[in-house]
mmCIF file of C-alpha atoms in Angstrom:
data_model
loop_
_atom_site.group_PDB
_atom_site.id
_atom_site.type_symbol
_atom_site.label_atom_id
_atom_site.label_comp_id
_atom_site.label_asym_id
_atom_site.label_seq_id
_atom_site.Cartn_x
_atom_site.Cartn_y
_atom_site.Cartn_z
ATOM 1 C CA MET A 10 0.000 0.000 0.000
ATOM 2 C CA PRO A 11 1.518 3.368 -0.944
ATOM 3 C CA ALA A 12 2.437 5.999 1.640
ATOM 4 C CA GLU A 13 -0.245 8.565 2.406
ATOM 5 C CA ASN A 14 1.629 11.357 4.176
ATOM 6 C CA SER A 15 1.832 14.001 1.458
ATOM 7 C CA SER A 16 3.368 16.529 3.898
ATOM 8 C CA ASP A 17 6.467 14.334 4.004
ATOM 9 C CA PRO A 18 9.211 16.078 1.998
ATOM 10 C CA ASP A 19 10.195 12.657 0.665
ATOM 11 C CA TYR A 20 6.647 11.757 -0.350
ATOM 12 C CA GLU A 21 7.320 11.746 -4.083
ATOM 13 C CA PHE A 22 10.507 9.717 -3.845
ATOM 14 C CA VAL A 23 8.835 7.233 -1.544
ATOM 15 C CA GLN A 24 5.839 6.898 -3.894
ATOM 16 C CA ARG A 25 8.091 6.343 -6.863
ATOM 17 C CA ALA A 26 10.273 3.879 -4.971
ATOM 18 C CA GLN A 27 7.160 1.988 -3.878
ATOM 19 C CA ASP A 28 6.161 1.814 -7.530
ATOM 20 C CA GLY A 29 9.463 0.125 -8.279
ATOM 21 C CA ASP A 30 11.610 3.099 -9.317
ATOM 22 C CA THR A 31 15.003 2.127 -7.948
ATOM 23 C CA ARG A 32 16.490 5.523 -8.842
ATOM 24 C CA ALA A 33 14.030 7.177 -6.482
ATOM 25 C CA PHE A 34 15.267 4.943 -3.691
ATOM 26 C CA ASP A 35 18.845 5.835 -4.652
ATOM 27 C CA GLU A 36 17.946 9.477 -4.081
ATOM 28 C CA LEU A 37 16.767 8.603 -0.602
ATOM 29 C CA VAL A 38 19.991 6.677 0.062
ATOM 30 C CA ILE A 39 22.047 9.665 -1.087
ATOM 31 C CA LYS A 40 19.952 12.060 0.965
ATOM 32 C CA TYR A 41 20.097 10.146 4.235
ATOM 33 C CA SER A 42 23.316 8.163 4.181
ATOM 34 C CA LYS A 43 25.367 10.983 5.735
ATOM 35 C CA LYS A 44 22.925 11.655 8.549
ATOM 36 C CA LEU A 45 22.459 7.985 9.284
ATOM 37 C CA TYR A 46 26.194 7.401 9.109
ATOM 38 C CA GLY A 47 26.598 9.979 11.889
ATOM 39 C CA LEU A 48 23.962 8.254 13.965
ATOM 40 C CA VAL A 49 25.318 4.738 13.586
ATOM 41 C CA TYR A 50 28.958 5.755 13.872
ATOM 42 C CA ASN A 51 28.392 7.647 17.084
ATOM 43 C CA MET A 52 26.509 4.689 18.485
ATOM 44 C CA THR A 53 29.154 2.108 17.553
ATOM 45 C CA SER A 54 32.377 4.166 17.338
ATOM 46 C CA ASN A 55 33.612 1.741 14.718
ATOM 47 C CA LYS A 56 33.823 2.477 10.997
ATOM 48 C CA GLU A 57 33.574 -1.090 9.679
ATOM 49 C CA ASP A 58 30.582 -1.864 11.856
ATOM 50 C CA THR A 59 28.969 1.416 10.837
ATOM 51 C CA HIS A 60 29.446 0.603 7.171
ATOM 52 C CA ASP A 61 27.858 -2.842 7.476
ATOM 53 C CA ILE A 62 24.989 -1.688 9.662
ATOM 54 C CA LEU A 63 24.222 1.195 7.324
ATOM 55 C CA GLN A 64 24.156 -1.110 4.302
ATOM 56 C CA ASP A 65 21.783 -3.390 6.197
ATOM 57 C CA VAL A 66 19.600 -0.438 7.208
ATOM 58 C CA PHE A 67 19.050 0.639 3.605
ATOM 59 C CA ALA A 68 18.584 -2.944 2.458
ATOM 60 C CA LYS A 69 15.951 -3.477 5.123
ATOM 61 C CA ALA A 70 14.259 -0.178 4.277
ATOM 62 C CA TYR A 71 14.188 -1.166 0.611
ATOM 63 C CA ARG A 72 12.657 -4.549 1.370
ATOM 64 C CA SER A 73 10.110 -3.072 3.794
ATOM 65 C CA LEU A 74 9.207 -0.017 1.763
ATOM 66 C CA ARG A 75 5.978 -1.564 0.515
ATOM 67 C CA HIS A 76 4.832 -1.801 4.159
ATOM 68 C CA PHE A 77 5.568 1.882 4.812
ATOM 69 C CA ARG A 78 2.171 3.543 5.269
ATOM 70 C CA GLY A 79 3.318 7.115 5.704
ATOM 71 C CA LYS A 80 2.088 7.443 9.292
ATOM 72 C CA SER A 81 5.396 9.131 10.038
ATOM 73 C CA THR A 82 7.813 10.822 7.690
ATOM 74 C CA PHE A 83 10.186 8.613 5.768
ATOM 75 C CA TYR A 84 13.023 10.214 7.708
ATOM 76 C CA THR A 85 11.564 9.172 11.082
ATOM 77 C CA TRP A 86 10.837 5.707 9.736
ATOM 78 C CA ILE A 87 14.304 5.013 8.380
ATOM 79 C CA TYR A 88 15.853 6.632 11.432
ATOM 80 C CA SER A 89 13.917 4.192 13.630
ATOM 81 C CA ILE A 90 15.218 1.295 11.553
ATOM 82 C CA ALA A 91 18.780 2.580 11.959
ATOM 83 C CA VAL A 92 18.416 3.107 15.713
ATOM 84 C CA ASN A 93 16.867 -0.319 16.270
ATOM 85 C CA MET A 94 19.483 -2.083 14.172
ATOM 86 C CA SER A 95 22.287 -0.241 15.951
ATOM 87 C CA LEU A 96 20.837 -1.035 19.374
ATOM 88 C CA ASN A 97 20.440 -4.699 18.455
ATOM 89 C CA PHE A 98 23.980 -4.791 17.127
ATOM 90 C CA LEU A 99 25.373 -3.204 20.291
ATOM 91 C CA LYS A 100 23.445 -5.558 22.541
ATOM 92 C CA LYS A 101 24.733 -8.545 20.576
ATOM 93 C CA ARG A 102 28.277 -7.207 20.621
ATOM 94 C CA LYS A 103 28.094 -6.696 24.368
ATOM 95 C CA ARG A 104 26.835 -10.236 24.879
ATOM 96 C CA ARG A 105 29.484 -11.654 22.537
ATOM 97 C CA SER A 106 32.634 -10.266 24.053
ATOM 98 C CA GLY A 107 32.147 -7.015 25.847
ATOM 99 C CA MET A 108 33.135 -3.914 23.947
ATOM 100 C CA SER A 109 36.838 -3.322 23.858
ATOM 101 C CA LEU A 110 37.835 0.290 23.558
ATOM 102 C CA ASP A 111 40.579 -0.880 21.217
ATOM 103 C CA ALA A 112 37.841 -1.324 18.666
ATOM 104 C CA VAL A 113 36.889 2.327 18.965
ATOM 105 C CA ASP A 114 38.101 4.395 16.059
ATOM 106 C CA SER A 115 40.386 7.336 16.475
ATOM 107 C CA GLY A 116 40.790 8.296 12.868
ATOM 108 C CA ILE A 117 39.799 11.947 12.784
ATOM 109 C CA GLN A 118 42.410 13.530 14.976
ATOM 110 C CA ASN A 119 43.848 15.173 11.891
ATOM 111 C CA ASP A 120 40.545 16.320 10.495
ATOM 112 C CA PRO A 121 40.964 20.119 10.120
ATOM 113 C CA ASN A 122 37.305 20.775 10.901
ATOM 114 C CA PHE A 123 37.526 18.779 14.063
ATOM 115 C CA VAL A 124 40.765 20.406 15.145
ATOM 116 C CA ASP A 125 39.411 23.871 14.452
ATOM 117 C CA GLN A 126 36.179 23.243 16.314
ATOM 118 C CA GLY A 127 38.142 21.693 19.126
ATOM 119 C CA HIS A 128 40.201 24.808 19.497
ATOM 120 C CA ARG A 129 37.173 27.042 19.520
ATOM 121 C CA ALA A 130 35.329 24.875 21.985
ATOM 122 C CA ASN A 131 38.189 24.653 24.407
ATOM 123 C CA PRO A 132 41.192 26.910 23.785
ATOM 124 C CA ARG A 133 43.019 25.787 26.922
ATOM 125 C CA HIS A 134 43.694 22.377 25.483
ATOM 126 C CA GLN A 135 44.791 23.156 21.970
ATOM 127 C CA SER A 136 47.320 20.368 21.717
ATOM 128 C CA ASN A 137 45.056 17.715 23.079
ATOM 129 C CA ILE A 138 42.622 17.102 20.278
ATOM 130 C CA HIS A 139 43.493 13.476 19.976
ATOM 131 C CA GLU A 140 43.126 12.997 23.682
ATOM 132 C CA LEU A 141 39.812 14.842 23.616
ATOM 133 C CA GLN A 142 38.502 12.639 20.844
ATOM 134 C CA LYS A 143 39.620 9.535 22.664
ATOM 135 C CA LYS A 144 37.973 10.745 25.842
ATOM 136 C CA LEU A 145 34.784 11.557 23.974
ATOM 137 C CA ASN A 146 34.602 8.098 22.452
ATOM 138 C CA GLU A 147 35.391 6.445 25.759
ATOM 139 C CA ALA A 148 32.810 8.562 27.532
ATOM 140 C CA LEU A 149 30.157 7.675 24.958
ATOM 141 C CA GLN A 150 31.022 3.997 25.064
ATOM 142 C CA ALA A 151 30.732 4.061 28.838
ATOM 143 C CA LEU A 152 27.060 5.070 28.528
ATOM 144 C CA SER A 153 24.363 2.450 28.276
ATOM 145 C CA VAL A 154 23.170 1.942 24.712
ATOM 146 C CA ASP A 155 19.849 3.655 25.435
ATOM 147 C CA HIS A 156 21.579 6.694 26.909
ATOM 148 C CA ARG A 157 24.081 6.777 24.063
ATOM 149 C CA ALA A 158 21.211 6.749 21.572
ATOM 150 C CA VAL A 159 19.589 9.865 23.040
ATOM 151 C CA VAL A 160 22.907 11.706 23.355
ATOM 152 C CA THR A 161 23.733 10.882 19.748
ATOM 153 C CA MET A 162 20.378 12.046 18.475
ATOM 154 C CA PHE A 163 20.028 15.143 20.652
ATOM 155 C CA ASP A 164 23.526 16.487 21.238
ATOM 156 C CA ILE A 165 25.329 15.286 18.157
ATOM 157 C CA GLN A 166 22.615 15.159 15.528
ATOM 158 C CA GLY A 167 20.539 18.021 16.892
ATOM 159 C CA MET A 168 17.183 16.253 16.816
ATOM 160 C CA PRO A 169 14.358 17.712 18.915
ATOM 161 C CA HIS A 170 13.005 15.749 21.890
ATOM 162 C CA ALA A 171 9.682 15.081 20.164
ATOM 163 C CA GLU A 172 11.364 13.499 17.157
ATOM 164 C CA ILE A 173 13.590 11.348 19.374
ATOM 165 C CA SER A 174 10.569 10.147 21.317
ATOM 166 C CA LYS A 175 8.895 9.106 18.048
ATOM 167 C CA VAL A 176 11.986 7.285 16.829
ATOM 168 C CA LEU A 177 12.545 5.447 20.091
ATOM 169 C CA GLY A 178 8.864 4.921 20.861
ATOM 170 C CA VAL A 179 9.171 6.391 24.360
ATOM 171 C CA SER A 180 7.699 9.512 25.950
ATOM 172 C CA GLU A 181 9.405 12.879 25.757
ATOM 173 C CA GLY A 182 9.796 12.726 29.536
ATOM 174 C CA THR A 183 11.795 9.528 29.174
ATOM 175 C CA VAL A 184 13.969 11.163 26.538
ATOM 176 C CA ARG A 185 14.656 14.146 28.821
ATOM 177 C CA SER A 186 15.354 11.948 31.791
ATOM 178 C CA ARG A 187 17.775 9.752 29.815
ATOM 179 C CA LEU A 188 19.507 12.872 28.552
ATOM 180 C CA TYR A 189 19.844 14.243 32.064
ATOM 181 C CA TYR A 190 21.485 11.084 33.420
ATOM 182 C CA ALA A 191 23.660 10.692 30.332
ATOM 183 C CA HIS A 192 24.903 14.286 30.694
ATOM 184 C CA GLN A 193 25.715 13.728 34.353
ATOM 185 C CA GLN A 194 27.780 10.697 33.442
ATOM 186 C CA LEU A 195 29.502 12.394 30.518
ATOM 187 C CA GLN A 196 30.405 15.454 32.592
ATOM 188 C CA GLY A 197 32.235 13.181 34.972
ATOM 189 C CA HIS A 198 34.200 11.590 32.139
ATOM 190 C CA LEU A 199 35.032 14.838 30.378
ATOM 191 C CA GLU A 200 35.873 16.858 33.476
ATOM 192 C CA ASP A 201 39.433 17.582 32.326
ATOM 193 C CA PHE A 202 38.323 19.016 29.035
ATOM 194 C CA ARG A 203 35.567 21.311 30.081
ATOM 195 C CA ALA A 204 36.488 24.989 30.215
ATOM 196 C CA LEU A 205 36.463 25.723 33.890
ATOM 197 C CA MET B 30 20.337 25.077 30.465
ATOM 198 C CA ASN B 31 23.315 25.574 32.697
ATOM 199 C CA THR B 32 26.859 26.398 31.595
ATOM 200 C CA ASP B 33 28.256 22.935 32.229
ATOM 201 C CA SER B 34 25.610 21.394 30.038
ATOM 202 C CA THR B 35 26.243 23.913 27.255
ATOM 203 C CA GLU B 36 29.969 23.220 27.347
ATOM 204 C CA LEU B 37 29.296 19.531 27.237
ATOM 205 C CA GLN B 38 27.083 20.006 24.221
ATOM 206 C CA ASN B 39 29.785 22.086 22.536
ATOM 207 C CA ILE B 40 32.236 19.265 23.031
ATOM 208 C CA LEU B 41 29.750 16.686 21.810
ATOM 209 C CA CYS B 42 29.064 18.808 18.721
ATOM 210 C CA LEU B 43 32.640 18.056 17.670
ATOM 211 C CA LYS B 44 31.533 14.585 16.807
ATOM 212 C CA ARG B 45 29.431 15.989 13.957
ATOM 213 C CA TYR B 46 32.675 16.422 12.075
ATOM 214 C CA GLU B 47 33.485 12.730 12.164
ATOM 215 C CA THR B 48 32.145 12.014 8.703
ATOM 216 C CA PRO B 49 33.874 10.278 5.822
ATOM 217 C CA SER B 50 34.599 11.980 2.504
ATOM 218 C CA ASP B 51 32.048 12.339 -0.305
ATOM 219 C CA GLU B 52 33.871 9.582 -2.187
ATOM 220 C CA TYR B 53 32.943 7.185 0.566
ATOM 221 C CA PHE B 54 29.251 7.902 -0.004
ATOM 222 C CA ASP B 55 29.576 7.441 -3.765
ATOM 223 C CA ASP B 56 31.191 4.069 -3.157
ATOM 224 C CA PHE B 57 28.567 3.352 -0.536
ATOM 225 C CA LEU B 58 25.791 3.633 -3.117
ATOM 226 C CA ASP B 59 27.728 1.402 -5.530
ATOM 227 C CA GLU B 60 28.159 -1.199 -2.841
ATOM 228 C CA PHE B 61 24.492 -0.928 -1.958
ATOM 229 C CA HIS B 62 23.630 -1.760 -5.588
ATOM 230 C CA ARG B 63 26.082 -4.660 -5.605
ATOM 231 C CA ARG B 64 24.612 -6.102 -2.416
ATOM 232 C CA GLN B 65 21.090 -5.656 -3.779
ATOM 233 C CA ARG B 66 22.020 -7.591 -6.922
ATOM 234 C CA GLU B 67 23.551 -10.381 -4.861
ATOM 235 C CA ASP B 68 20.458 -10.506 -2.692
ATOM 236 C CA VAL B 69 18.178 -10.682 -5.721
ATOM 237 C CA LEU B 70 20.277 -13.516 -7.198
ATOM 238 C CA LYS B 71 20.238 -15.417 -3.924
ATOM 239 C CA ARG B 72 16.516 -14.964 -3.556
ATOM 240 C CA SER B 73 15.801 -15.846 -7.168
ATOM 241 C CA ALA B 74 17.783 -19.090 -6.788
ATOM 242 C CA ARG B 75 15.720 -19.930 -3.726
ATOM 243 C CA SER B 76 12.441 -18.981 -5.383
ATOM 244 C CA LEU B 77 13.422 -20.987 -8.486
ATOM 245 C CA LEU B 78 13.944 -24.068 -6.329
ATOM 246 C CA MET B 79 10.617 -23.502 -4.583
ATOM 247 C CA GLU B 80 8.926 -23.031 -7.938
ATOM 248 C CA ARG B 81 10.344 -26.305 -9.268
ATOM 249 C CA VAL B 82 9.271 -28.161 -6.145
ATOM 250 C CA GLY B 83 5.817 -26.631 -6.541
ATOM 251 C CA VAL B 84 5.583 -27.658 -10.191
ATOM 252 C CA TRP B 85 6.755 -31.182 -9.357
ATOM 253 C CA PHE B 86 4.046 -31.506 -6.736
ATOM 254 C CA LYS B 87 1.432 -30.129 -9.125
ATOM 255 C CA GLU B 88 2.434 -32.594 -11.800
ATOM 256 C CA LEU B 89 2.030 -35.498 -9.435
ATOM 257 C CA GLY B 90 -1.190 -37.231 -10.341
ATOM 258 C CA MET B 91 -3.055 -39.821 -8.259
ATOM 259 C CA ALA B 92 -0.976 -42.641 -9.727
ATOM 260 C CA LYS B 93 2.236 -40.943 -8.772
ATOM 261 C CA TRP B 94 0.960 -40.369 -5.262
ATOM 262 C CA ALA B 95 0.212 -44.124 -5.055
ATOM 263 C CA TYR B 96 3.695 -44.979 -6.314
ATOM 264 C CA GLY B 97 5.178 -42.558 -3.843
ATOM 265 C CA ALA B 98 3.198 -44.026 -0.965
ATOM 266 C CA GLY B 99 4.236 -47.542 -2.032
ATOM 267 C CA VAL B 100 7.897 -46.591 -2.163
ATOM 268 C CA ALA B 101 7.651 -44.941 1.255
ATOM 269 C CA TYR B 102 5.936 -48.030 2.702
ATOM 270 C CA ALA B 103 8.570 -50.341 1.218
ATOM 271 C CA ALA B 104 11.363 -48.169 2.609
ATOM 272 C CA LEU B 105 9.713 -48.267 6.021
ATOM 273 C CA MET B 106 9.387 -52.067 5.956
ATOM 274 C CA ILE B 107 12.994 -52.533 4.841
ATOM 275 C CA ALA B 108 14.135 -50.281 7.649
ATOM 276 C CA PHE B 109 11.991 -52.236 10.130
ATOM 277 C CA VAL B 110 13.315 -55.641 9.005
ATOM 278 C CA ALA B 111 16.917 -54.576 8.634
ATOM 279 C CA TRP B 112 17.056 -52.705 11.937
ATOM 280 C CA PRO B 113 19.342 -54.424 14.486
ATOM 281 C CA LYS B 114 17.437 -56.476 17.020
ATOM 282 C CA GLY B 115 17.220 -55.630 20.720
ATOM 283 C CA GLY B 116 20.056 -56.248 23.199
ATOM 284 C CA THR B 117 18.638 -59.478 24.798
ATOM 285 C CA GLU B 118 18.786 -61.530 21.634
ATOM 286 C CA ALA B 119 22.107 -60.122 20.677
ATOM 287 C CA SER B 120 23.653 -60.917 24.051
ATOM 288 C CA ALA B 121 22.116 -64.389 24.093
ATOM 289 C CA SER B 122 23.691 -65.266 20.780
ATOM 290 C CA ASN B 123 26.954 -63.613 21.669
ATOM 291 C CA PRO B 124 27.599 -63.398 25.401
ATOM 292 C CA GLY B 125 30.764 -61.359 24.903
ATOM 293 C CA VAL B 126 28.822 -58.450 23.452
ATOM 294 C CA PRO B 127 27.870 -55.886 26.096
ATOM 295 C CA THR B 128 24.241 -54.773 26.129
ATOM 296 C CA LEU B 129 22.505 -51.667 27.271
ATOM 297 C CA GLU B 130 20.214 -53.562 29.582
ATOM 298 C CA PRO B 131 20.496 -52.738 33.276
ATOM 299 C CA VAL B 132 22.700 -55.063 35.290
ATOM 300 C CA ALA B 133 20.744 -57.194 37.739
ATOM 301 C CA HIS B 134 22.313 -57.347 41.148
ATOM 302 C CA GLU B 135 21.463 -60.899 42.037
ATOM 303 C CA LYS B 136 22.265 -62.625 45.296
ATOM 304 C CA PRO B 137 24.450 -65.695 44.947
ATOM 305 C CA VAL B 138 22.358 -68.795 44.547
ATOM 306 C CA VAL B 139 22.220 -70.723 47.768
ATOM 307 C CA ASP B 140 21.739 -74.445 47.666
ATOM 308 C CA GLN B 141 18.816 -74.783 50.092
ATOM 309 C CA GLU B 142 19.013 -78.515 50.452
ATOM 310 C CA LYS B 143 22.712 -78.385 51.198
ATOM 311 C CA ASP B 144 22.204 -75.781 53.948
ATOM 312 C CA ASP B 145 19.437 -77.683 55.655
ATOM 313 C CA ALA B 146 21.257 -80.973 55.527
ATOM 314 C CA GLU B 147 23.387 -82.193 58.341
ATOM 315 C CA PRO B 148 27.047 -81.377 57.985
ATOM 316 C CA GLU B 149 29.002 -84.237 56.692
ATOM 317 C CA PHE B 150 32.097 -85.070 58.542
#
């Protein structure tokens, strides 16, 4: 059954993709792969895992597109798929071996954007970008997967509480409460890097 | 929102910059297509097999069902006849062969008449 939400900015692409136009789905992949990469990467902190999960997310979305009714926007729908698949992956990984921080990437220490932003955010620690990044990843990995999900969506991706609650299927109060506890925990981990 | 929280958010915002190059996303789409093709091939092989099985079943008439049932019955009977017999018979014919039957803890046989009889000196 085709999607019905014509206020969705992706309505046309979704309709065409549901009618079998693979190029329309390609447009959706191009449009959302960067945003979803950010989500999955910040949840897993591992590039290879992110790549595989993201491929699976789009494959699943493609297979399930005919069931998409348009009750939410396509963006919320595919975001929910990505969050659920990432959470499942993290839970499995935790069960399998326990996450080793060795598996956490540290490949952007030389990224000029990152370095520049790092300087602006905290001028007292200009030479410690690598350390800051490492600390950030460690701090995020130390959070529970549910807390990490809300921090990723709210603080890193800039999603509003209402949207996060839709994606996660929890109340806005739960989102705010998870954010509060996650921030408390992160502040403890990042104490050295906060401008005092 | 207090200052600490704002600073924390500023630091977390840095993670927005952890994105791969545009080339990565071009390759990503190519790989997505490749995986889709592989998936379609895998699924079409499976559906082809299912289709053939379906056709085979459709083509089976009553006579073929009867033949099939006969063959199944014969196989069952052969299995029943050829199946190794239980442990009792096997151990009776060959006492050296151990069986799975429980071991009976029997008392030593006492010769009643001998016990009751007067000792012979």
